[in-house]
PDB file of C-alpha atoms in Angstrom:
ATOM      1  CA  MET R 118      -0.186   0.276   0.364  1.00 48.00           C
ATOM      2  CA  THR R 119       3.106   2.444   0.848  1.00 54.00           C
ATOM      3  CA  SER R 120       4.331   1.535  -2.784  1.00 56.00           C
ATOM      4  CA  ASN R 121       1.229   2.906  -4.068  1.00 56.00           C
ATOM      5  CA  ALA R 122       0.804   5.847  -2.382  1.00 53.00           C
ATOM      6  CA  ALA R 123       4.479   6.737  -3.241  1.00 52.00           C
ATOM      7  CA  ALA R 124       3.674   5.112  -7.061  1.00 51.00           C
ATOM      8  CA  LYS R 125       1.191   7.947  -6.612  1.00 50.00           C
ATOM      9  CA  ARG R 126       2.565  11.176  -5.951  1.00 55.00           C
ATOM     10  CA  ALA R 127       5.127   9.904  -8.016  1.00 51.00           C
ATOM     11  CA  GLN R 128       2.800  10.171 -10.978  1.00 54.00           C
ATOM     12  CA  ARG R 129       1.229  13.604  -9.826  1.00 53.00           C
ATOM     13  CA  ALA R 130       4.275  15.412  -9.811  1.00 49.00           C
ATOM     14  CA  LYS R 131       5.547  13.991 -12.874  1.00 51.00           C
ATOM     15  CA  THR R 132       2.045  15.392 -14.097  1.00 53.00           C
ATOM     16  CA  ASN R 133       2.711  18.775 -12.233  1.00 49.00           C
ATOM     17  CA  ASP R 134       6.497  18.911 -13.430  1.00 54.00           C
ATOM     18  CA  THR R 135       4.685  18.065 -16.901  1.00 64.00           C
ATOM     19  CA  LEU R 136       1.995  20.920 -16.697  1.00 58.00           C
ATOM     20  CA  PHE R 137       4.481  23.408 -15.267  1.00 57.00           C
ATOM     21  CA  GLY R 138       6.828  22.819 -18.112  1.00 59.00           C
ATOM     22  CA  ARG R 139       3.746  23.357 -20.959  1.00 64.00           C
ATOM     23  CA  VAL R 140       2.983  26.885 -19.320  1.00 58.00           C
ATOM     24  CA  LEU R 141       6.470  27.958 -19.508  1.00 60.00           C
ATOM     25  CA  ARG R 142       6.981  27.078 -22.979  1.00 66.00           C
ATOM     26  CA  ALA R 143       3.669  28.890 -23.704  1.00 66.00           C
ATOM     27  CA  LEU R 144       4.730  31.963 -21.918  1.00 65.00           C
ATOM     28  CA  ALA R 145       8.085  31.840 -23.468  1.00 70.00           C
ATOM     29  CA  GLY R 146       6.380  31.382 -26.676  1.00 71.00           C
ATOM     30  CA  LYS R 147       3.715  34.341 -26.221  1.00 76.00           C
ATOM     31  CA  LYS R 148       6.816  36.390 -24.935  1.00 79.00           C
ATOM     32  CA  LEU R 149       8.827  36.114 -27.716  1.00 79.00           C
ATOM     33  CA  LEU R 150       5.723  36.180 -30.490  1.00 80.00           C
ATOM     34  CA  THR R 151       4.827  39.908 -28.845  1.00 82.00           C
ATOM     35  CA  HIS R 152       8.660  40.947 -28.816  1.00 79.00           C
ATOM     36  CA  ALA R 153       8.548  40.261 -32.361  1.00 82.00           C
ATOM     37  CA  ALA R 154       5.759  42.298 -33.206  1.00 84.00           C
ATOM     38  CA  LEU R 155       6.854  44.975 -31.318  1.00 85.00           C
ATOM     39  CA  ILE R 156      10.273  44.686 -33.161  1.00 87.00           C
ATOM     40  CA  GLY R 157       8.593  44.461 -36.311  1.00 85.00           C
ATOM     41  CA  PHE R 158       5.861  47.308 -35.707  1.00 85.00           C
ATOM     42  CA  GLY R 159       8.779  49.378 -34.485  1.00 83.00           C
ATOM     43  CA  LEU R 160      10.994  48.799 -37.948  1.00 82.00           C
ATOM     44  CA  VAL R 161       7.873  49.804 -40.010  1.00 83.00           C
ATOM     45  CA  MET R 162       7.556  53.294 -38.254  1.00 85.00           C
ATOM     46  CA  LEU R 163      11.920  53.821 -38.370  1.00 84.00           C
ATOM     47  CA  TYR R 164      11.936  52.807 -42.328  1.00 85.00           C
ATOM     48  CA  PRO R 165      10.726  56.516 -43.433  1.00 85.00           C
ATOM     49  CA  LEU R 166      13.609  57.809 -41.092  1.00 86.00           C
ATOM     50  CA  LEU R 167      16.198  55.070 -41.985  1.00 86.00           C
ATOM     51  CA  TRP R 168      15.473  56.044 -45.730  1.00 87.00           C
ATOM     52  CA  MET R 169      16.367  59.895 -45.124  1.00 87.00           C
ATOM     53  CA  VAL R 170      19.529  58.495 -43.903  1.00 87.00           C
ATOM     54  CA  SER R 171      20.339  56.346 -46.656  1.00 87.00           C
ATOM     55  CA  SER R 172      18.999  58.660 -49.150  1.00 85.00           C
ATOM     56  CA  SER R 173      21.357  61.425 -47.516  1.00 85.00           C
ATOM     57  CA  PHE R 174      24.640  59.513 -48.997  1.00 86.00           C
ATOM     58  CA  LYS R 175      23.510  58.812 -52.400  1.00 85.00           C
ATOM     59  CA  PRO R 176      23.706  60.228 -55.388  1.00 84.00           C
ATOM     60  CA  GLN R 177      21.072  63.205 -56.498  1.00 79.00           C
ATOM     61  CA  GLU R 178      20.211  60.966 -59.540  1.00 79.00           C
ATOM     62  CA  ILE R 179      19.683  57.796 -58.059  1.00 81.00           C
ATOM     63  CA  ILE R 180      17.664  58.814 -54.849  1.00 80.00           C
ATOM     64  CA  PHE R 181      14.332  57.709 -56.124  1.00 79.00           C
ATOM     65  CA  ARG R 182      15.816  54.933 -58.501  1.00 80.00           C
ATOM     66  CA  GLU R 183      17.151  52.793 -55.333  1.00 76.00           C
ATOM     67  CA  PRO R 184      14.103  52.576 -52.341  1.00 74.00           C
ATOM     68  CA  GLY R 185      16.342  50.283 -50.692  1.00 74.00           C
ATOM     69  CA  LEU R 186      18.261  51.357 -47.372  1.00 77.00           C
ATOM     70  CA  ILE R 187      21.405  50.699 -48.484  1.00 78.00           C
ATOM     71  CA  PRO R 188      23.416  52.936 -51.094  1.00 76.00           C
ATOM     72  CA  GLY R 189      25.301  51.267 -54.109  1.00 75.00           C
ATOM     73  CA  ASP R 190      26.951  54.486 -54.484  1.00 78.00           C
ATOM     74  CA  VAL R 191      27.861  56.462 -51.038  1.00 80.00           C
ATOM     75  CA  THR R 192      28.871  60.301 -51.611  1.00 82.00           C
ATOM     76  CA  LEU R 193      29.492  63.034 -49.073  1.00 84.00           C
ATOM     77  CA  GLU R 194      28.260  65.822 -51.791  1.00 85.00           C
ATOM     78  CA  ASN R 195      24.785  66.543 -50.270  1.00 85.00           C
ATOM     79  CA  TYR R 196      26.416  67.464 -46.952  1.00 88.00           C
ATOM     80  CA  THR R 197      28.975  69.792 -48.081  1.00 87.00           C
ATOM     81  CA  ASN R 198      26.076  71.075 -51.446  1.00 84.00           C
ATOM     82  CA  GLY R 199      23.568  71.711 -48.334  1.00 84.00           C
ATOM     83  CA  TRP R 200      25.683  73.606 -46.047  1.00 87.00           C
ATOM     84  CA  ASP R 201      26.075  75.893 -48.255  1.00 84.00           C
ATOM     85  CA  ALA R 202      22.885  76.575 -50.535  1.00 81.00           C
ATOM     86  CA  LEU R 203      21.604  79.771 -48.840  1.00 82.00           C
ATOM     87  CA  GLN R 204      22.289  82.965 -48.111  1.00 84.00           C
ATOM     88  CA  TYR R 205      24.418  81.590 -44.960  1.00 87.00           C
ATOM     89  CA  PRO R 206      25.642  78.514 -44.044  1.00 89.00           C
ATOM     90  CA  PHE R 207      23.531  75.982 -42.055  1.00 89.00           C
ATOM     91  CA  SER R 208      25.956  76.796 -39.216  1.00 90.00           C
ATOM     92  CA  HIS R 209      23.948  80.419 -38.483  1.00 92.00           C
ATOM     93  CA  TYR R 210      20.641  78.772 -38.377  1.00 93.00           C
ATOM     94  CA  PHE R 211      21.634  76.170 -35.912  1.00 93.00           C
ATOM     95  CA  LEU R 212      23.132  79.272 -33.927  1.00 94.00           C
ATOM     96  CA  ASN R 213      19.981  80.831 -34.168  1.00 94.00           C
ATOM     97  CA  SER R 214      18.183  77.714 -33.013  1.00 94.00           C
ATOM     98  CA  ALA R 215      20.304  77.602 -30.114  1.00 94.00           C
ATOM     99  CA  ILE R 216      19.988  80.793 -28.641  1.00 95.00           C
ATOM    100  CA  ILE R 217      16.131  80.362 -28.959  1.00 95.00           C
ATOM    101  CA  THR R 218      16.377  76.982 -27.441  1.00 95.00           C
ATOM    102  CA  ALA R 219      18.193  77.796 -24.386  1.00 95.00           C
ATOM    103  CA  GLY R 220      16.605  80.998 -23.783  1.00 95.00           C
ATOM    104  CA  SER R 221      12.714  79.098 -23.562  1.00 95.00           C
ATOM    105  CA  ILE R 222      14.484  76.308 -21.783  1.00 95.00           C
ATOM    106  CA  VAL R 223      16.047  78.636 -19.111  1.00 95.00           C
ATOM    107  CA  GLY R 224      12.467  80.806 -18.860  1.00 95.00           C
ATOM    108  CA  ASN R 225      10.713  77.946 -18.476  1.00 95.00           C
ATOM    109  CA  LEU R 226      12.599  76.212 -15.597  1.00 94.00           C
ATOM    110  CA  VAL R 227      12.647  79.248 -13.623  1.00 94.00           C
ATOM    111  CA  ALA R 228       9.521  80.040 -14.147  1.00 95.00           C
ATOM    112  CA  CYS R 229       7.516  77.326 -14.276  1.00 94.00           C
ATOM    113  CA  SER R 230       9.124  76.060 -11.003  1.00 94.00           C
ATOM    114  CA  LEU R 231       8.292  79.225  -9.202  1.00 93.00           C
ATOM    115  CA  ALA R 232       4.709  79.014 -10.557  1.00 93.00           C
ATOM    116  CA  ALA R 233       4.215  75.360  -9.434  1.00 94.00           C
ATOM    117  CA  TYR R 234       5.557  75.883  -6.039  1.00 93.00           C
ATOM    118  CA  ALA R 235       3.233  78.881  -5.453  1.00 92.00           C
ATOM    119  CA  PHE R 236      -0.022  76.431  -6.587  1.00 93.00           C
ATOM    120  CA  ALA R 237       1.640  73.528  -4.950  1.00 90.00           C
ATOM    121  CA  ARG R 238       2.811  74.848  -1.164  1.00 89.00           C
ATOM    122  CA  LEU R 239       1.422  78.496  -1.004  1.00 88.00           C
ATOM    123  CA  GLU R 240      -1.997  79.828   0.090  1.00 88.00           C
ATOM    124  CA  PHE R 241      -3.218  82.627  -1.541  1.00 88.00           C
ATOM    125  CA  PRO R 242      -7.185  84.270  -2.246  1.00 90.00           C
ATOM    126  CA  LEU R 243      -8.614  82.222  -5.542  1.00 91.00           C
ATOM    127  CA  LYS R 244      -5.661  79.702  -5.857  1.00 90.00           C
ATOM    128  CA  ARG R 245      -8.440  76.947  -7.724  1.00 91.00           C
ATOM    129  CA  PHE R 246      -9.556  79.848  -9.185  1.00 93.00           C
ATOM    130  CA  TRP R 247      -6.263  80.794 -11.064  1.00 93.00           C
ATOM    131  CA  PHE R 248      -5.320  77.432 -10.819  1.00 92.00           C
ATOM    132  CA  ALA R 249      -8.436  75.939 -12.796  1.00 92.00           C
ATOM    133  CA  LEU R 250      -7.811  78.911 -15.241  1.00 92.00           C
ATOM    134  CA  MET R 251      -4.180  77.938 -15.809  1.00 90.00           C
ATOM    135  CA  LEU R 252      -5.375  74.697 -16.661  1.00 89.00           C
ATOM    136  CA  GLY R 253      -7.916  76.153 -19.177  1.00 89.00           C
ATOM    137  CA  SER R 254      -5.226  77.597 -20.959  1.00 88.00           C
ATOM    138  CA  ILE R 255      -3.944  74.292 -21.885  1.00 87.00           C
ATOM    139  CA  MET R 256      -6.937  73.636 -24.324  1.00 86.00           C
ATOM    140  CA  LEU R 257      -6.163  76.645 -25.988  1.00 84.00           C
ATOM    141  CA  PRO R 258      -4.703  76.290 -29.449  1.00 84.00           C
ATOM    142  CA  LEU R 259      -1.944  78.363 -30.456  1.00 82.00           C
ATOM    143  CA  HIS R 260      -3.816  79.622 -33.626  1.00 82.00           C
ATOM    144  CA  VAL R 261      -5.960  81.713 -31.461  1.00 86.00           C
ATOM    145  CA  THR R 262      -3.571  83.348 -29.238  1.00 87.00           C
ATOM    146  CA  LEU R 263      -1.268  84.246 -32.391  1.00 88.00           C
ATOM    147  CA  VAL R 264      -2.931  87.183 -33.691  1.00 90.00           C
ATOM    148  CA  PRO R 265      -3.354  88.814 -30.523  1.00 91.00           C
ATOM    149  CA  GLN R 266       0.286  87.817 -29.746  1.00 92.00           C
ATOM    150  CA  TYR R 267       1.456  89.250 -33.241  1.00 93.00           C
ATOM    151  CA  ILE R 268      -0.336  92.670 -32.598  1.00 93.00           C
ATOM    152  CA  LEU R 269       1.544  92.734 -28.987  1.00 93.00           C
ATOM    153  CA  PHE R 270       4.700  92.387 -29.649  1.00 94.00           C
ATOM    154  CA  SER R 271       4.421  94.395 -33.046  1.00 93.00           C
ATOM    155  CA  GLU R 272       3.669  97.650 -30.799  1.00 93.00           C
ATOM    156  CA  LEU R 273       6.451  96.700 -28.552  1.00 93.00           C
ATOM    157  CA  ASP R 274       8.547  96.975 -31.690  1.00 93.00           C
ATOM    158  CA  TRP R 275       9.660  92.803 -31.256  1.00 93.00           C
ATOM    159  CA  ILE R 276       8.947  91.666 -34.623  1.00 93.00           C
ATOM    160  CA  ASN R 277      12.135  90.204 -36.244  1.00 93.00           C
ATOM    161  CA  THR R 278      13.635  89.848 -33.412  1.00 93.00           C
ATOM    162  CA  PHE R 279      14.106  86.298 -30.395  1.00 94.00           C
ATOM    163  CA  TYR R 280      12.395  88.357 -28.499  1.00 94.00           C
ATOM    164  CA  PRO R 281       8.874  86.830 -29.078  1.00 94.00           C
ATOM    165  CA  LEU R 282       9.981  83.581 -28.295  1.00 94.00           C
ATOM    166  CA  ILE R 283      12.092  84.042 -25.400  1.00 95.00           C
ATOM    167  CA  VAL R 284      10.520  86.616 -23.016  1.00 94.00           C
ATOM    168  CA  PRO R 285       6.655  84.947 -22.873  1.00 93.00           C
ATOM    169  CA  LYS R 286       8.793  81.350 -21.513  1.00 94.00           C
ATOM    170  CA  PHE R 287       9.962  83.363 -18.587  1.00 95.00           C
ATOM    171  CA  LEU R 288       6.193  84.372 -17.763  1.00 92.00           C
ATOM    172  CA  ALA R 289       4.916  80.766 -16.891  1.00 89.00           C
ATOM    173  CA  THR R 290       3.055  80.781 -20.207  1.00 89.00           C
ATOM    174  CA  ASP R 291       3.631  76.609 -20.839  1.00 90.00           C
ATOM    175  CA  ALA R 292       0.732  75.581 -18.516  1.00 91.00           C
ATOM    176  CA  PHE R 293       1.245  72.202 -19.137  1.00 92.00           C
ATOM    177  CA  PHE R 294       5.078  72.423 -17.538  1.00 93.00           C
ATOM    178  CA  ILE R 295       3.329  74.138 -14.301  1.00 93.00           C
ATOM    179  CA  PHE R 296       0.939  71.357 -13.997  1.00 92.00           C
ATOM    180  CA  LEU R 297       3.466  68.930 -14.303  1.00 90.00           C
ATOM    181  CA  MET R 298       5.785  70.610 -11.516  1.00 92.00           C
ATOM    182  CA  VAL R 299       2.740  70.869  -9.720  1.00 92.00           C
ATOM    183  CA  GLN R 300       1.642  66.982  -9.672  1.00 90.00           C
ATOM    184  CA  PHE R 301       5.660  66.596  -8.849  1.00 89.00           C
ATOM    185  CA  ILE R 302       5.728  68.569  -5.885  1.00 90.00           C
ATOM    186  CA  ARG R 303       2.380  67.716  -4.266  1.00 89.00           C
ATOM    187  CA  THR R 304       4.362  64.502  -4.232  1.00 87.00           C
ATOM    188  CA  LEU R 305       6.691  65.656  -1.947  1.00 88.00           C
ATOM    189  CA  PRO R 306       6.194  65.217   1.775  1.00 88.00           C
ATOM    190  CA  ARG R 307       5.259  68.362   3.572  1.00 87.00           C
ATOM    191  CA  GLU R 308       7.300  67.474   6.737  1.00 88.00           C
ATOM    192  CA  LEU R 309      10.498  68.885   4.712  1.00 87.00           C
ATOM    193  CA  ASP R 310       8.903  71.896   4.756  1.00 85.00           C
ATOM    194  CA  GLU R 311       7.899  71.841   8.348  1.00 85.00           C
ATOM    195  CA  ALA R 312      11.553  70.913   8.889  1.00 88.00           C
ATOM    196  CA  ALA R 313      12.841  73.835   7.282  1.00 87.00           C
ATOM    197  CA  VAL R 314      10.648  76.168   8.987  1.00 87.00           C
ATOM    198  CA  ILE R 315      11.691  75.271  12.066  1.00 85.00           C
ATOM    199  CA  ASP R 316      15.214  75.918  10.953  1.00 83.00           C
ATOM    200  CA  GLY R 317      14.453  79.496   9.933  1.00 84.00           C
ATOM    201  CA  ALA R 318      14.141  79.098   6.733  1.00 82.00           C
ATOM    202  CA  GLY R 319      11.474  81.324   4.154  1.00 85.00           C
ATOM    203  CA  HIS R 320       9.754  80.470   1.030  1.00 86.00           C
ATOM    204  CA  TRP R 321      13.122  81.086  -1.359  1.00 91.00           C
ATOM    205  CA  ARG R 322      15.363  79.023   0.745  1.00 90.00           C
ATOM    206  CA  ILE R 323      13.073  76.032   0.909  1.00 89.00           C
ATOM    207  CA  PHE R 324      12.024  76.673  -2.821  1.00 90.00           C
ATOM    208  CA  SER R 325      15.672  76.335  -3.802  1.00 88.00           C
ATOM    209  CA  ARG R 326      17.359  74.092  -1.335  1.00 89.00           C
ATOM    210  CA  ILE R 327      14.468  71.208  -0.777  1.00 89.00           C
ATOM    211  CA  ILE R 328      12.261  71.521  -3.593  1.00 90.00           C
ATOM    212  CA  MET R 329      13.993  72.317  -6.447  1.00 90.00           C
ATOM    213  CA  PRO R 330      17.396  69.806  -6.232  1.00 89.00           C
ATOM    214  CA  LEU R 331      14.033  66.914  -5.191  1.00 89.00           C
ATOM    215  CA  CYS R 332      12.322  68.361  -8.632  1.00 88.00           C
ATOM    216  CA  THR R 333      15.345  66.966 -10.428  1.00 87.00           C
ATOM    217  CA  PRO R 334      13.396  64.175 -12.724  1.00 86.00           C
ATOM    218  CA  ALA R 335      10.945  67.036 -13.727  1.00 89.00           C
ATOM    219  CA  LEU R 336      12.696  69.468 -14.472  1.00 91.00           C
ATOM    220  CA  ALA R 337      14.854  67.062 -16.754  1.00 88.00           C
ATOM    221  CA  THR R 338      11.530  66.765 -18.212  1.00 88.00           C
ATOM    222  CA  THR R 339      10.245  69.989 -18.551  1.00 91.00           C
ATOM    223  CA  ALA R 340      13.786  70.922 -20.430  1.00 91.00           C
ATOM    224  CA  ILE R 341      13.405  67.804 -22.780  1.00 90.00           C
ATOM    225  CA  PHE R 342      10.173  68.935 -23.902  1.00 91.00           C
ATOM    226  CA  THR R 343      10.782  72.152 -24.058  1.00 93.00           C
ATOM    227  CA  PHE R 344      14.099  71.767 -26.105  1.00 93.00           C
ATOM    228  CA  ILE R 345      12.400  69.539 -28.513  1.00 91.00           C
ATOM    229  CA  TRP R 346       9.105  71.527 -29.391  1.00 92.00           C
ATOM    230  CA  THR R 347      11.180  74.905 -29.499  1.00 93.00           C
ATOM    231  CA  TRP R 348      13.639  73.118 -31.494  1.00 93.00           C
ATOM    232  CA  ASN R 349      10.861  71.920 -34.139  1.00 91.00           C
ATOM    233  CA  ASP R 350       8.743  74.861 -34.039  1.00 90.00           C
ATOM    234  CA  PHE R 351       8.210  75.884 -37.351  1.00 90.00           C
ATOM    235  CA  LEU R 352       4.652  78.553 -37.118  1.00 90.00           C
ATOM    236  CA  SER R 353       5.945  80.882 -34.278  1.00 91.00           C
ATOM    237  CA  GLN R 354       9.439  81.680 -35.902  1.00 92.00           C
ATOM    238  CA  LEU R 355       8.144  81.827 -39.738  1.00 91.00           C
ATOM    239  CA  ILE R 356       5.971  84.462 -38.430  1.00 92.00           C
ATOM    240  CA  PHE R 357       7.839  86.356 -35.524  1.00 93.00           C
ATOM    241  CA  LEU R 358      11.024  85.954 -38.465  1.00 91.00           C
ATOM    242  CA  THR R 359      11.158  87.956 -41.460  1.00 88.00           C
ATOM    243  CA  SER R 360      15.173  88.540 -41.908  1.00 90.00           C
ATOM    244  CA  PRO R 361      17.477  85.632 -43.539  1.00 88.00           C
ATOM    245  CA  ASP R 362      19.721  86.711 -40.853  1.00 90.00           C
ATOM    246  CA  LYS R 363      17.218  85.896 -37.765  1.00 91.00           C
ATOM    247  CA  LEU R 364      15.816  82.888 -39.390  1.00 91.00           C
ATOM    248  CA  THR R 365      16.239  79.169 -37.612  1.00 92.00           C
ATOM    249  CA  VAL R 366      16.305  75.835 -38.933  1.00 91.00           C
ATOM    250  CA  PRO R 367      13.081  74.158 -39.304  1.00 91.00           C
ATOM    251  CA  VAL R 368      12.570  77.769 -41.263  1.00 90.00           C
ATOM    252  CA  ALA R 369      15.854  77.731 -43.363  1.00 89.00           C
ATOM    253  CA  LEU R 370      14.846  74.116 -44.500  1.00 86.00           C
ATOM    254  CA  ARG R 371      11.421  75.152 -46.025  1.00 83.00           C
ATOM    255  CA  ASN R 372      13.583  78.285 -47.557  1.00 78.00           C
ATOM    256  CA  PHE R 373      15.299  75.414 -48.933  1.00 72.00           C
ATOM    257  CA  LEU R 374      12.965  73.810 -50.417  1.00 69.00           C
ATOM    258  CA  ASP R 375      11.526  76.923 -52.194  1.00 55.00           C
ATOM    259  CA  SER R 376      14.965  78.348 -53.580  1.00 51.00           C
ATOM    260  CA  SER R 377      16.170  75.219 -55.061  1.00 47.00           C
ATOM    261  CA  GLY R 378      13.421  73.612 -55.943  1.00 49.00           C
ATOM    262  CA  ASP R 379      12.707  69.563 -56.770  1.00 54.00           C
ATOM    263  CA  SER R 380      16.223  68.699 -57.806  1.00 57.00           C
ATOM    264  CA  SER R 381      17.819  69.040 -54.384  1.00 74.00           C
ATOM    265  CA  TRP R 382      16.293  66.382 -52.514  1.00 80.00           C
ATOM    266  CA  GLY R 383      19.608  65.112 -51.712  1.00 82.00           C
ATOM    267  CA  PRO R 384      21.157  68.035 -50.347  1.00 85.00           C
ATOM    268  CA  MET R 385      17.547  68.524 -48.336  1.00 85.00           C
ATOM    269  CA  PHE R 386      17.739  64.954 -46.967  1.00 87.00           C
ATOM    270  CA  ALA R 387      21.177  65.733 -45.566  1.00 88.00           C
ATOM    271  CA  ILE R 388      20.519  68.890 -43.918  1.00 88.00           C
ATOM    272  CA  SER R 389      17.420  67.560 -42.557  1.00 89.00           C
ATOM    273  CA  VAL R 390      19.509  64.470 -40.713  1.00 89.00           C
ATOM    274  CA  LEU R 391      21.685  66.773 -39.102  1.00 90.00           C
ATOM    275  CA  SER R 392      19.147  69.182 -37.446  1.00 90.00           C
ATOM    276  CA  LEU R 393      17.484  65.652 -36.006  1.00 89.00           C
ATOM    277  CA  GLY R 394      20.996  65.468 -34.258  1.00 87.00           C
ATOM    278  CA  PRO R 395      20.929  67.751 -31.013  1.00 88.00           C
ATOM    279  CA  ILE R 396      17.064  66.428 -30.674  1.00 87.00           C
ATOM    280  CA  PHE R 397      18.156  62.489 -30.503  1.00 85.00           C
ATOM    281  CA  GLY R 398      21.379  63.784 -28.462  1.00 84.00           C
ATOM    282  CA  PHE R 399      19.587  65.823 -26.063  1.00 82.00           C
ATOM    283  CA  PHE R 400      17.112  63.101 -25.441  1.00 79.00           C
ATOM    284  CA  LEU R 401      19.377  60.391 -25.457  1.00 81.00           C
ATOM    285  CA  ALA R 402      21.363  62.598 -22.750  1.00 79.00           C
ATOM    286  CA  GLY R 403      18.156  62.709 -20.708  1.00 72.00           C
ATOM    287  CA  GLN R 404      16.193  59.841 -20.882  1.00 72.00           C
ATOM    288  CA  ARG R 405      16.400  58.483 -17.936  1.00 72.00           C
ATOM    289  CA  TYR R 406      15.200  61.350 -15.992  1.00 69.00           C
ATOM    290  CA  LEU R 407      12.753  61.996 -18.257  1.00 67.00           C
ATOM    291  CA  VAL R 408      11.293  58.367 -17.502  1.00 64.00           C
ATOM    292  CA  ARG R 409      11.514  59.250 -14.323  1.00 63.00           C
ATOM    293  CA  GLY R 410       9.701  62.580 -14.438  1.00 57.00           C
ATOM    294  CA  ILE R 411       6.749  61.253 -16.156  1.00 58.00           C
ATOM    295  CA  ALA R 412       6.572  57.965 -13.701  1.00 57.00           C
ATOM    296  CA  THR R 413       6.413  59.515 -10.700  1.00 55.00           C
ATOM    297  CA  THR R 414       4.111  62.645 -11.929  1.00 52.00           C
ATOM    298  CA  GLY R 415       0.422  62.308 -10.594  1.00 46.00           C
ATOM    299  CA  LEU R 416       0.977  59.418  -7.865  1.00 46.00           C
ATOM    300  CA  ARG R 417      -0.783  61.494  -5.848  1.00 46.00           C
TER     301      ARG R 417
END
C-alpha cells in the first residue's frame, strides 16, 4: 500500500512538472511573438527615418531609383552642397535655433517652477480659480492666441527679434509644465518644509534648497520637452522672424526647398539629418530623468 501511494505521488509530481513545463513554454512562446511583433512594428515606424538617412548619402540622380536602405554609391556631396545652399551657412541657422531654445529652456525652468511651487505649497486668495484658469489655457490652440500676440509684439517693436520667442517663457506661459511640476511637488512630503521652517528658512530657501533639488526629474522632463518643441517649432518662428539672418533651422529648411525646387532632395535630406542630431542627443542624454519624471508625476 505504501508503494502504491509513493507511485501515485510520483505520478502526480510528474504530471505537475509536465503541466508546469507546458505553461512555461507557452509563456515563452507568447513573449517571443510579442517581442517579434513590437520589433517589426518599430522597424515599420523607423523606415522613413532610415530611408532619409540612407538617401542623404546617395547621389542625387539615384535617390528615387533605388528605394533600398543600403546605398549602392556613397557620397558626401549632399552635405557639403546643402550646408552652403542658402544665403548663410547652416551653422548660422543652427546658432539662431540654439539661442532661442536655450532661452526657452531657462525661462520655462525658472518661471514654471516658481509658479508650480506657489500652486503646490502656498495659500493665496482664489487659488483654485487661478489653478483652473491655468489648466484651461492648455486647451487654447496656438492659432487662437497668435494674432493678439503678434499685435502686442508689434506694438513693442519686437517683430523680427528673438524676444517674442523667448520672453514669454519667463512669464510661465506653458501651463503644461506648471501642471507637471505641481503634481511632482505634491508628491514630496510637507514634513520637509515644516522642518525647514523650524530651522528658520523662508519660502525662497525652501524652494531653492529643498524643493528644486528633489524636482530634478520634473525639471529634466521640462527641459527635454521644451528643447524638442522649440527646436521643431515652425509656425511661431515663421511669423515673428522675417529677415534671412534671423531664421532658424525649420524655417531655413523650408526656404531651402523654395529656393532649390525639386532637384535638390539629396542636400535637403542631408541637412534634415543634421537638424535631427541635437534632438536625439538631448533626448538620449536626459532619457533616464525623463522616464523618472513622467513615472512619478501624478502619483498623488
